[in-house]
Each structure stands twice: as C-alpha cells, then as structure tokens.
CSV table of C-alpha atoms and ligand atoms in Angstrom, one decimal:
chain,number,residue,atom,x,y,z
A,88,MET,CA,81.7,72.2,95.2
A,89,THR,CA,80.3,68.8,96.0
A,90,ASP,CA,76.7,68.1,97.0
A,91,THR,CA,76.0,67.1,100.6
A,92,PRO,CA,72.6,66.4,102.1
A,93,ARG,CA,70.4,69.4,103.1
A,94,GLN,CA,70.9,70.3,106.7
A,95,THR,CA,68.6,73.2,106.7
A,96,SER,CA,67.9,73.1,110.5
A,97,THR,CA,71.5,74.2,111.2
A,98,GLU,CA,71.5,78.0,111.3
A,99,ILE,CA,74.5,80.0,109.9
A,100,LEU,CA,75.1,83.7,110.0
A,101,MET,CA,76.7,85.2,106.9
A,102,VAL,CA,78.3,88.6,107.9
A,103,GLY,CA,78.7,90.0,104.4
A,104,PRO,CA,78.0,88.9,100.8
A,105,LEU,CA,80.5,86.1,99.8
A,106,LEU,CA,80.7,84.7,96.2
A,107,PRO,CA,77.2,84.1,94.7
A,108,ASP,CA,78.0,80.4,94.1
A,109,LEU,CA,79.1,80.0,97.7
A,110,ILE,CA,76.0,81.7,99.0
A,111,ALA,CA,73.9,79.4,96.8
A,112,THR,CA,75.6,76.3,98.1
A,113,LEU,CA,75.4,77.3,101.7
A,114,GLU,CA,71.7,78.2,101.3
A,115,SER,CA,71.0,74.8,99.8
A,116,ARG,CA,72.5,73.1,102.9
A,117,TYR,CA,71.8,75.4,105.8
A,118,ARG,CA,69.5,78.0,107.1
A,119,VAL,CA,71.5,81.1,106.2
A,120,HIS,CA,70.9,84.5,107.8
A,121,ARG,CA,72.2,87.5,105.9
A,122,LEU,CA,73.4,90.0,108.5
A,123,TRP,CA,74.3,92.6,106.0
A,124,GLU,CA,70.7,92.8,104.8
A,125,ALA,CA,69.3,93.3,108.3
A,126,GLN,CA,67.9,96.8,108.8
A,127,ASP,CA,68.7,96.7,112.5
A,128,PRO,CA,71.5,94.1,113.1
A,129,ALA,CA,71.3,94.4,116.9
A,130,ALA,CA,67.6,93.6,116.8
A,131,PHE,CA,68.2,90.9,114.3
A,132,LEU,CA,70.7,89.2,116.6
A,133,ARG,CA,68.4,89.5,119.6
A,134,GLU,CA,65.7,87.7,117.6
A,135,HIS,CA,67.8,85.0,115.9
A,136,GLY,CA,71.2,85.0,117.7
A,137,ALA,CA,70.4,82.2,120.1
A,138,ARG,CA,70.0,79.6,117.3
A,139,ILE,CA,73.0,80.4,115.2
A,140,ARG,CA,75.8,77.8,115.3
A,141,GLY,CA,78.1,79.0,112.7
A,142,ILE,CA,79.5,82.3,111.2
A,143,ALA,CA,80.4,82.4,107.5
A,144,THR,CA,82.7,85.3,106.9
A,145,SER,CA,85.9,86.5,105.1
A,146,GLY,CA,88.9,88.7,105.8
A,147,ARG,CA,86.9,91.6,104.6
A,148,PHE,CA,83.9,91.1,106.9
A,149,GLY,CA,85.5,89.5,109.9
A,150,ALA,CA,83.8,88.7,113.2
A,151,THR,CA,84.0,91.1,116.2
A,152,ARG,CA,83.9,90.2,119.9
A,153,GLU,CA,80.5,91.9,120.0
A,154,LEU,CA,79.1,89.6,117.3
A,155,ILE,CA,80.6,86.5,118.9
A,156,ASP,CA,79.2,87.5,122.3
A,157,ALA,CA,75.7,87.9,120.7
A,158,LEU,CA,75.7,84.2,119.6
A,159,PRO,CA,75.5,81.9,122.7
A,160,ALA,CA,75.2,78.7,120.6
A,161,LEU,CA,78.1,79.6,118.3
A,162,GLU,CA,80.4,76.6,117.5
A,163,GLY,CA,82.5,77.8,114.6
A,164,ILE,CA,83.7,80.8,112.5
A,165,PHE,CA,84.5,79.7,108.9
A,166,SER,CA,86.4,82.3,107.0
A,167,PHE,CA,86.9,82.6,103.2
A,168,GLY,CA,90.5,83.8,103.0
A,169,VAL,CA,93.9,83.1,104.7
A,170,GLY,CA,94.1,86.3,106.8
A,171,TYR,CA,92.1,86.4,110.0
A,172,ASP,CA,93.1,89.7,111.5
A,173,SER,CA,89.5,90.9,111.2
A,174,ILE,CA,88.3,88.0,113.4
A,175,ASP,CA,88.5,88.4,117.2
A,176,ILE,CA,90.5,85.3,117.8
A,177,GLU,CA,90.8,85.8,121.5
A,178,ALA,CA,87.0,86.1,121.9
A,179,ALA,CA,86.6,82.9,119.9
A,180,ARG,CA,89.3,81.1,121.9
A,181,ALA,CA,87.7,82.2,125.2
A,182,ARG,CA,84.4,80.7,124.1
A,183,GLY,CA,85.9,77.5,122.7
A,184,VAL,CA,84.7,78.5,119.2
A,185,VAL,CA,86.6,76.9,116.3
A,186,VAL,CA,88.0,79.3,113.7
A,187,THR,CA,89.0,78.1,110.2
A,188,ASN,CA,90.6,79.9,107.3
A,189,THR,CA,91.7,78.9,103.7
A,190,PRO,CA,95.6,78.7,103.7
A,191,GLY,CA,97.6,77.1,100.9
A,192,VAL,CA,95.2,77.3,98.1
A,193,LEU,CA,95.8,81.0,97.4
A,194,ASP,CA,99.5,81.3,97.8
A,195,ALA,CA,100.3,81.0,94.0
A,196,CYS,CA,97.9,83.7,92.9
A,197,VAL,CA,98.9,86.1,95.6
A,198,ALA,CA,102.5,85.6,94.7
A,199,ASP,CA,101.7,86.1,91.0
A,200,THR,CA,100.1,89.4,91.9
A,201,ALA,CA,103.1,90.5,93.9
A,202,LEU,CA,105.3,89.9,90.8
A,203,ALA,CA,102.7,91.6,88.6
A,204,LEU,CA,102.9,94.7,90.9
A,205,MET,CA,106.7,94.6,90.9
A,206,LEU,CA,106.8,94.7,87.1
A,207,ALA,CA,103.9,97.1,86.7
A,208,ALA,CA,105.4,99.6,89.1
A,209,THR,CA,109.1,99.5,87.9
A,210,ARG,CA,108.3,99.2,84.2
A,211,ARG,CA,105.4,101.7,84.4
A,212,ILE,CA,103.0,99.3,82.7
A,213,ALA,CA,99.7,100.8,83.9
A,214,GLN,CA,101.0,104.3,83.1
A,215,ALA,CA,102.1,103.1,79.6
A,216,ASP,CA,98.6,101.7,79.0
A,217,ARG,CA,97.0,105.0,80.0
A,218,PHE,CA,99.5,106.8,77.7
A,219,VAL,CA,98.5,104.7,74.6
A,220,ARG,CA,94.8,105.0,75.3
A,221,ALA,CA,95.0,108.7,75.6
A,222,GLY,CA,96.5,108.9,72.1
A,223,ARG,CA,99.8,110.3,73.3
A,224,TRP,CA,102.0,107.7,71.5
A,225,THR,CA,101.6,109.5,68.2
A,226,LYS,CA,102.9,112.7,69.6
A,227,GLU,CA,105.6,111.9,72.2
A,228,GLY,CA,107.9,109.3,73.6
A,229,PHE,CA,107.2,107.3,76.8
A,230,GLU,CA,109.5,107.8,79.8
A,231,LEU,CA,112.0,104.9,80.5
A,232,GLY,CA,111.3,102.5,83.3
A,233,THR,CA,113.5,100.7,85.8
A,234,ARG,CA,114.9,97.3,85.1
A,235,LEU,CA,113.6,94.6,87.5
A,236,THR,CA,115.8,91.7,86.5
A,237,GLY,CA,118.9,91.4,88.7
A,238,LYS,CA,117.6,93.8,91.4
A,239,ARG,CA,117.6,92.9,95.1
A,240,CYS,CA,114.3,91.7,96.5
A,241,GLY,CA,113.6,92.0,100.2
A,242,ILE,CA,110.7,90.0,101.5
A,243,ALA,CA,109.0,90.9,104.8
A,244,GLY,CA,107.4,87.6,106.0
A,245,LEU,CA,108.8,84.4,104.5
A,246,GLY,CA,105.7,82.3,105.1
A,247,ASN,CA,104.1,80.2,102.3
A,248,ILE,CA,103.2,83.3,100.3
A,249,GLY,CA,106.6,84.9,100.9
A,250,ARG,CA,108.3,81.7,99.7
A,251,GLN,CA,106.4,81.6,96.5
A,252,ILE,CA,107.2,85.3,95.9
A,253,ALA,CA,110.9,84.5,96.4
A,254,ARG,CA,110.8,81.6,93.9
A,255,ARG,CA,109.2,83.8,91.3
A,256,ALA,CA,111.6,86.7,92.0
A,257,GLU,CA,114.5,84.3,91.5
A,258,ALA,CA,113.3,83.6,88.0
A,259,PHE,CA,114.0,87.4,87.4
A,260,ASP,CA,117.6,86.8,88.7
A,261,MET,CA,116.8,88.8,91.9
A,262,GLU,CA,118.8,88.3,95.0
A,263,ILE,CA,116.6,87.3,98.0
A,264,SER,CA,116.8,88.7,101.5
A,265,TYR,CA,114.1,88.3,104.1
A,266,PHE,CA,112.9,89.6,107.4
A,267,ASN,CA,110.9,87.2,109.6
A,268,ARG,CA,110.4,86.7,113.4
A,269,SER,CA,113.2,84.1,113.2
A,270,PRO,CA,115.3,82.6,110.3
A,271,ARG,CA,113.5,79.9,108.5
A,272,ALA,CA,115.3,76.6,108.8
A,273,ASP,CA,113.7,75.4,105.5
A,274,ALA,CA,114.6,78.5,103.5
A,275,PRO,CA,117.2,78.0,100.7
A,276,ALA,CA,120.7,78.6,102.1
A,277,HIS,CA,121.3,81.5,99.7
A,278,TYR,CA,118.4,83.6,101.0
A,279,ARG,CA,119.9,86.2,103.4
A,280,TYR,CA,118.1,86.6,106.7
A,281,CYS,CA,117.7,90.1,108.1
A,282,PRO,CA,116.7,90.3,111.8
A,283,ASP,CA,115.3,93.8,111.4
A,284,LEU,CA,113.1,95.4,108.8
A,285,ARG,CA,115.0,98.7,108.5
A,286,THR,CA,118.2,96.9,107.6
A,287,LEU,CA,116.4,94.8,105.0
A,288,ALA,CA,114.8,97.9,103.5
A,289,ALA,CA,118.3,99.6,103.3
A,290,GLN,CA,119.7,96.5,101.5
A,291,CYS,CA,117.1,95.9,98.8
A,292,ASP,CA,115.7,97.6,95.8
A,293,VAL,CA,112.2,96.2,96.0
A,294,LEU,CA,110.6,95.6,99.5
A,295,VAL,CA,107.7,93.2,99.3
A,296,LEU,CA,105.3,92.8,102.3
A,297,ALA,CA,103.9,89.4,102.9
A,298,VAL,CA,103.4,89.4,106.7
A,299,PRO,CA,100.1,88.7,108.4
A,300,GLY,CA,97.9,91.6,109.4
A,301,GLY,CA,96.9,92.4,113.0
A,302,ALA,CA,98.2,94.2,116.0
A,303,ASP,CA,101.7,92.7,115.9
A,304,THR,CA,102.4,94.0,112.4
A,305,ARG,CA,100.5,97.3,112.6
A,306,HIS,CA,102.6,100.1,111.0
A,307,LEU,CA,105.6,97.8,110.7
A,308,VAL,CA,106.5,100.0,107.7
A,309,ASP,CA,106.9,103.5,109.0
A,310,ALA,CA,108.8,106.6,107.9
A,311,ALA,CA,112.1,105.2,109.1
A,312,VAL,CA,111.7,102.0,107.0
A,313,LEU,CA,110.6,104.0,104.0
A,314,ASP,CA,113.7,106.3,104.3
A,315,ALA,CA,115.9,103.2,104.6
A,316,LEU,CA,114.3,101.9,101.3
A,317,GLY,CA,115.3,105.3,99.8
A,318,PRO,CA,114.6,107.2,96.6
A,319,LYS,CA,115.5,104.3,94.4
A,320,GLY,CA,113.5,101.7,96.3
A,321,TRP,CA,110.0,100.3,95.6
A,322,LEU,CA,107.4,99.2,98.1
A,323,ILE,CA,105.0,96.3,97.2
A,324,ASN,CA,102.2,95.4,99.5
A,325,ILE,CA,100.0,92.3,99.0
A,326,ALA,CA,99.7,91.7,102.8
A,327,ARG,CA,97.4,94.1,104.7
A,328,GLY,CA,97.0,97.9,104.5
A,329,THR,CA,97.5,98.1,108.3
A,330,VAL,CA,101.1,96.9,107.9
A,331,VAL,CA,102.0,100.3,106.4
A,332,ASP,CA,101.6,103.7,108.0
A,333,GLU,CA,99.7,105.0,105.0
A,334,THR,CA,100.2,108.7,106.0
A,335,ALA,CA,104.0,108.1,106.1
A,336,LEU,CA,103.8,106.3,102.8
A,337,VAL,CA,101.9,109.1,101.1
A,338,ARG,CA,104.4,111.7,102.5
A,339,ALA,CA,107.4,109.6,101.3
A,340,LEU,CA,105.9,109.3,97.8
A,341,VAL,CA,104.9,113.0,97.6
A,342,GLU,CA,108.4,114.0,98.7
A,343,GLY,CA,110.2,111.5,96.4
A,344,ARG,CA,111.8,109.7,99.3
A,345,ILE,CA,111.0,106.3,97.7
A,346,ALA,CA,110.8,105.6,94.0
A,347,GLY,CA,107.2,104.2,93.8
A,348,ALA,CA,104.9,101.6,95.1
A,349,GLY,CA,102.6,98.7,94.0
A,350,LEU,CA,99.7,98.3,96.4
A,351,ASP,CA,96.9,95.7,96.5
A,352,VAL,CA,95.8,96.6,100.0
A,353,PHE,CA,95.1,99.8,101.9
A,354,GLU,CA,94.5,101.0,105.5
A,355,HIS,CA,90.9,102.1,104.9
A,356,GLU,CA,89.6,99.9,102.0
A,357,PRO,CA,87.9,100.6,99.7
A,358,GLN,CA,89.2,104.1,100.2
A,359,THR,CA,92.6,104.9,98.7
A,360,PRO,CA,94.5,108.1,99.6
A,361,PRO,CA,93.6,110.8,97.0
A,362,GLU,CA,97.2,111.8,96.6
A,363,LEU,CA,98.1,108.3,95.4
A,364,ASN,CA,95.3,108.3,92.8
A,365,ALA,CA,97.0,111.1,91.0
A,366,MET,CA,100.6,109.5,91.0
A,367,ASP,CA,102.0,107.7,88.0
A,368,ASN,CA,104.8,105.9,90.0
A,369,VAL,CA,102.2,104.1,92.0
A,370,VAL,CA,100.1,101.1,90.9
A,371,LEU,CA,96.8,100.6,92.8
A,372,LEU,CA,94.8,97.4,92.8
A,373,PRO,CA,91.4,96.8,94.5
A,374,HIS,CA,92.5,93.9,96.8
A,375,ILE,CA,92.5,91.3,94.0
A,376,ALA,CA,95.6,89.2,94.9
A,377,SER,CA,93.7,86.0,95.3
A,378,GLY,CA,91.1,87.0,92.7
A,379,THR,CA,91.1,84.4,90.0
A,380,HIS,CA,88.2,82.0,89.2
A,381,GLU,CA,90.4,79.0,90.1
A,382,THR,CA,91.7,80.3,93.4
A,383,ARG,CA,88.4,81.7,94.6
A,384,ARG,CA,86.8,78.4,93.8
A,385,ALA,CA,89.5,76.5,95.7
A,386,MET,CA,89.0,78.9,98.7
A,387,ALA,CA,85.2,78.4,98.6
A,388,ASP,CA,85.7,74.6,98.5
A,389,LEU,CA,88.0,74.6,101.4
A,390,MET,CA,85.8,76.9,103.4
A,391,LEU,CA,82.8,74.6,102.7
A,392,ALA,CA,84.7,71.5,103.6
A,393,ASN,CA,85.5,73.0,107.0
A,394,LEU,CA,81.9,74.1,107.6
A,395,ASP,CA,80.3,70.9,106.3
A,396,ASP,CA,82.7,68.6,108.2
A,397,TRP,CA,82.3,70.5,111.4
A,398,PHE,CA,78.5,70.2,111.4
A,399,SER,CA,78.5,66.6,110.1
A,400,GLU,CA,81.5,65.1,111.8
A,401,GLY,CA,82.8,67.6,114.3
A,402,ARG,CA,86.2,68.0,112.5
A,403,VAL,CA,87.8,70.7,110.4
A,404,HIS,CA,90.7,70.8,108.0
A,405,THR,CA,92.4,74.1,108.4
A,406,ARG,CA,92.0,75.4,111.9
A,407,VAL,CA,93.3,78.7,113.3
A,408,VAL,CA,92.1,78.0,116.8
B,647,8YV,C1,90.5,87.7,100.1
B,647,8YV,C2,92.6,87.9,101.5
B,647,8YV,O1,90.3,88.7,99.1
B,647,8YV,O2,92.9,85.6,102.0
B,647,8YV,C3,93.0,86.8,102.4
B,647,8YV,O3,93.4,87.0,103.5
B,647,8YV,O4,92.8,89.0,101.8
B,647,8YV,C4,91.9,87.6,100.2
B,647,8YV,O5,92.3,86.4,99.7
B,647,8YV,C5,89.6,88.0,101.3
B,647,8YV,O6,89.7,87.1,102.3
B,647,8YV,C6,88.2,88.2,100.9
B,647,8YV,O7,87.7,89.1,101.7
C-alpha cells in the first residue's frame, strides 16, 4: 500500500471489519466510522450519515438500500472482493453512486482453491488427514479414493475465474465443458458449450460452480441438477452459497444421490448444515478461496486505489456501476 497525503476531512463508513492493515491505512487517510461497533446503528447514521461520502465494505458485509438511503452525501461504495451480490446495485445506480470491486487480482487463488477442493474431495485428503491424526493407520487400511485425472470437468460460469479453473483442470487431463449465458467466443475451441446446466451436470464427473451470486443465479443448482450429476458426480462450489439449494444438496448427499462435494461457500455463512459436518465425502472450507497473503494484499491495494483516486481525482479503476 502506498502512502498518500492525509485527507482526514473526508468521512468514510466501514460496514464491517476489513483486514487490520487496510483499516489502518484507511484510518491514516480518512475519517473512518466503524458501523459494526455502533451500539445503535440507526442512531449512529442519523447523527453522522449526512457527512459520509464513501462506504468501505466487502462481499461479506455488503451495502443495503436502507444504508445507502441513510447517506445523502454518498458518492461511492468501495468493495473488497469481486462479488457484489450483497451490495444493492440498483439503489446505488438510482442515486448515481459509483460502486467498485476488485476483479482480476483474485482469480488465480480462487481457481487454485477449486482444484484443491476437487482433489481433496475425490481423493479424500481431509478424511485421510483425520484418519492419521486419530491413530487409525496402525490398525486399519484407508478406503480408496476416486481418480481425478482424466475425468470430465463441467464448469458453470466461464468468466475469468472459470477460465483459470479450466486451465488448471486441463493439467489433470480433464475434458472441459461449460455452461454460460452464451458461448464464449474467446474460449478454446475444444471446450464444449452446454446451453443448460442440467445437461452439463449429466455429462460431467465434477461440476464446478463459478457463476456470480445474486437473484439471477439463486438456486441454479437444485434437486434436478444434482440428480443429473448423479451418484458418481462431485459438486464443487467456490462461487456463492446462494447458487445451490442447500436443503436439496444436503438431501442428495444424505441419500447418496451424488458422490460428494467440496464447498467453500454456504447459504447462511458462517453456519454450515450440521448434516454436512458429519459427512466424510464432503470437504468444507470457511470461505477462504481468495485467502492468501498475496491476494488479499492485492485486493486491498486495488480497493484503496479506487477509493483514493475517487476522492482525489474523481476516477476509479474497476467500476461495477
Ligand atoms: C472475499 C469473495 O473473501 O471476492 C469475493 O467475492 O467472496 C472473497 O474474495 C470476500 O469479498 C471478503 O468478504
């Protein structure tokens, strides 16, 4: 993070705690209000809301219409993360408020995590680790896993992250098919396009979700898609919990209608369905796909560049609206 002159008269509202380094940098440059520490957020907004010109937030904390409406001087919402489904984009657009996110810088790490989940689930890596730690190796053999190399990989959402997942899966000799709103002209010719998700699920061994969250993709993966994936199929989700009907997923796993799953995201984070916590064919991560020192730093730098350049020059780098 580079130093810029202190601009402490500009007031920023931070919705929830971002990285400590990022908070420190923002506090050295702006007058930052910590909404999550306010005992009565509504009273806090009534008192300070009229002076706040920027919101600093993330995919986790978002920005509701109610919050946007409570800030009459708001110019911009600066989010730490690529997904903006938790930000009310229509409310921002209606008010002419700029919204920025952090695309590009996290694609590689998120794709790495997708591959880690694919391997961990099919090869039972987390389960094998638990087996050794429990001292069971000295007494019994460990169950065989499923080979990943050479299997068919179906990717829902061939955006920048989906593309990086496909490249990595190809290194495991996997055949690539994808579902997208429309075929991607820039996709390699040997990637097969599937116009509907159920067909893709029926034609792959591992279905990886890399679509954006939000109303358009809510419960895209339902019981019918899971049944198309079938008892030998694996579901990997590094997108958003809302993309999957979690009740249908739990039922499919309990009934053995799919082989297993690798999940970084959930419908009601940080809650995970208790049934899944007890299953060995499921790998559960606490939403860490972009969680490396390098990538989180790059996300913080990009978010700061958007925020600083907006308040000093009236321009941003990665604008959503
Ligand atoms: C972050 C993410 O963990 O970029 C996203 O959309 O979900 C993750 O990279 C998140 O933004 C932090 O809340």
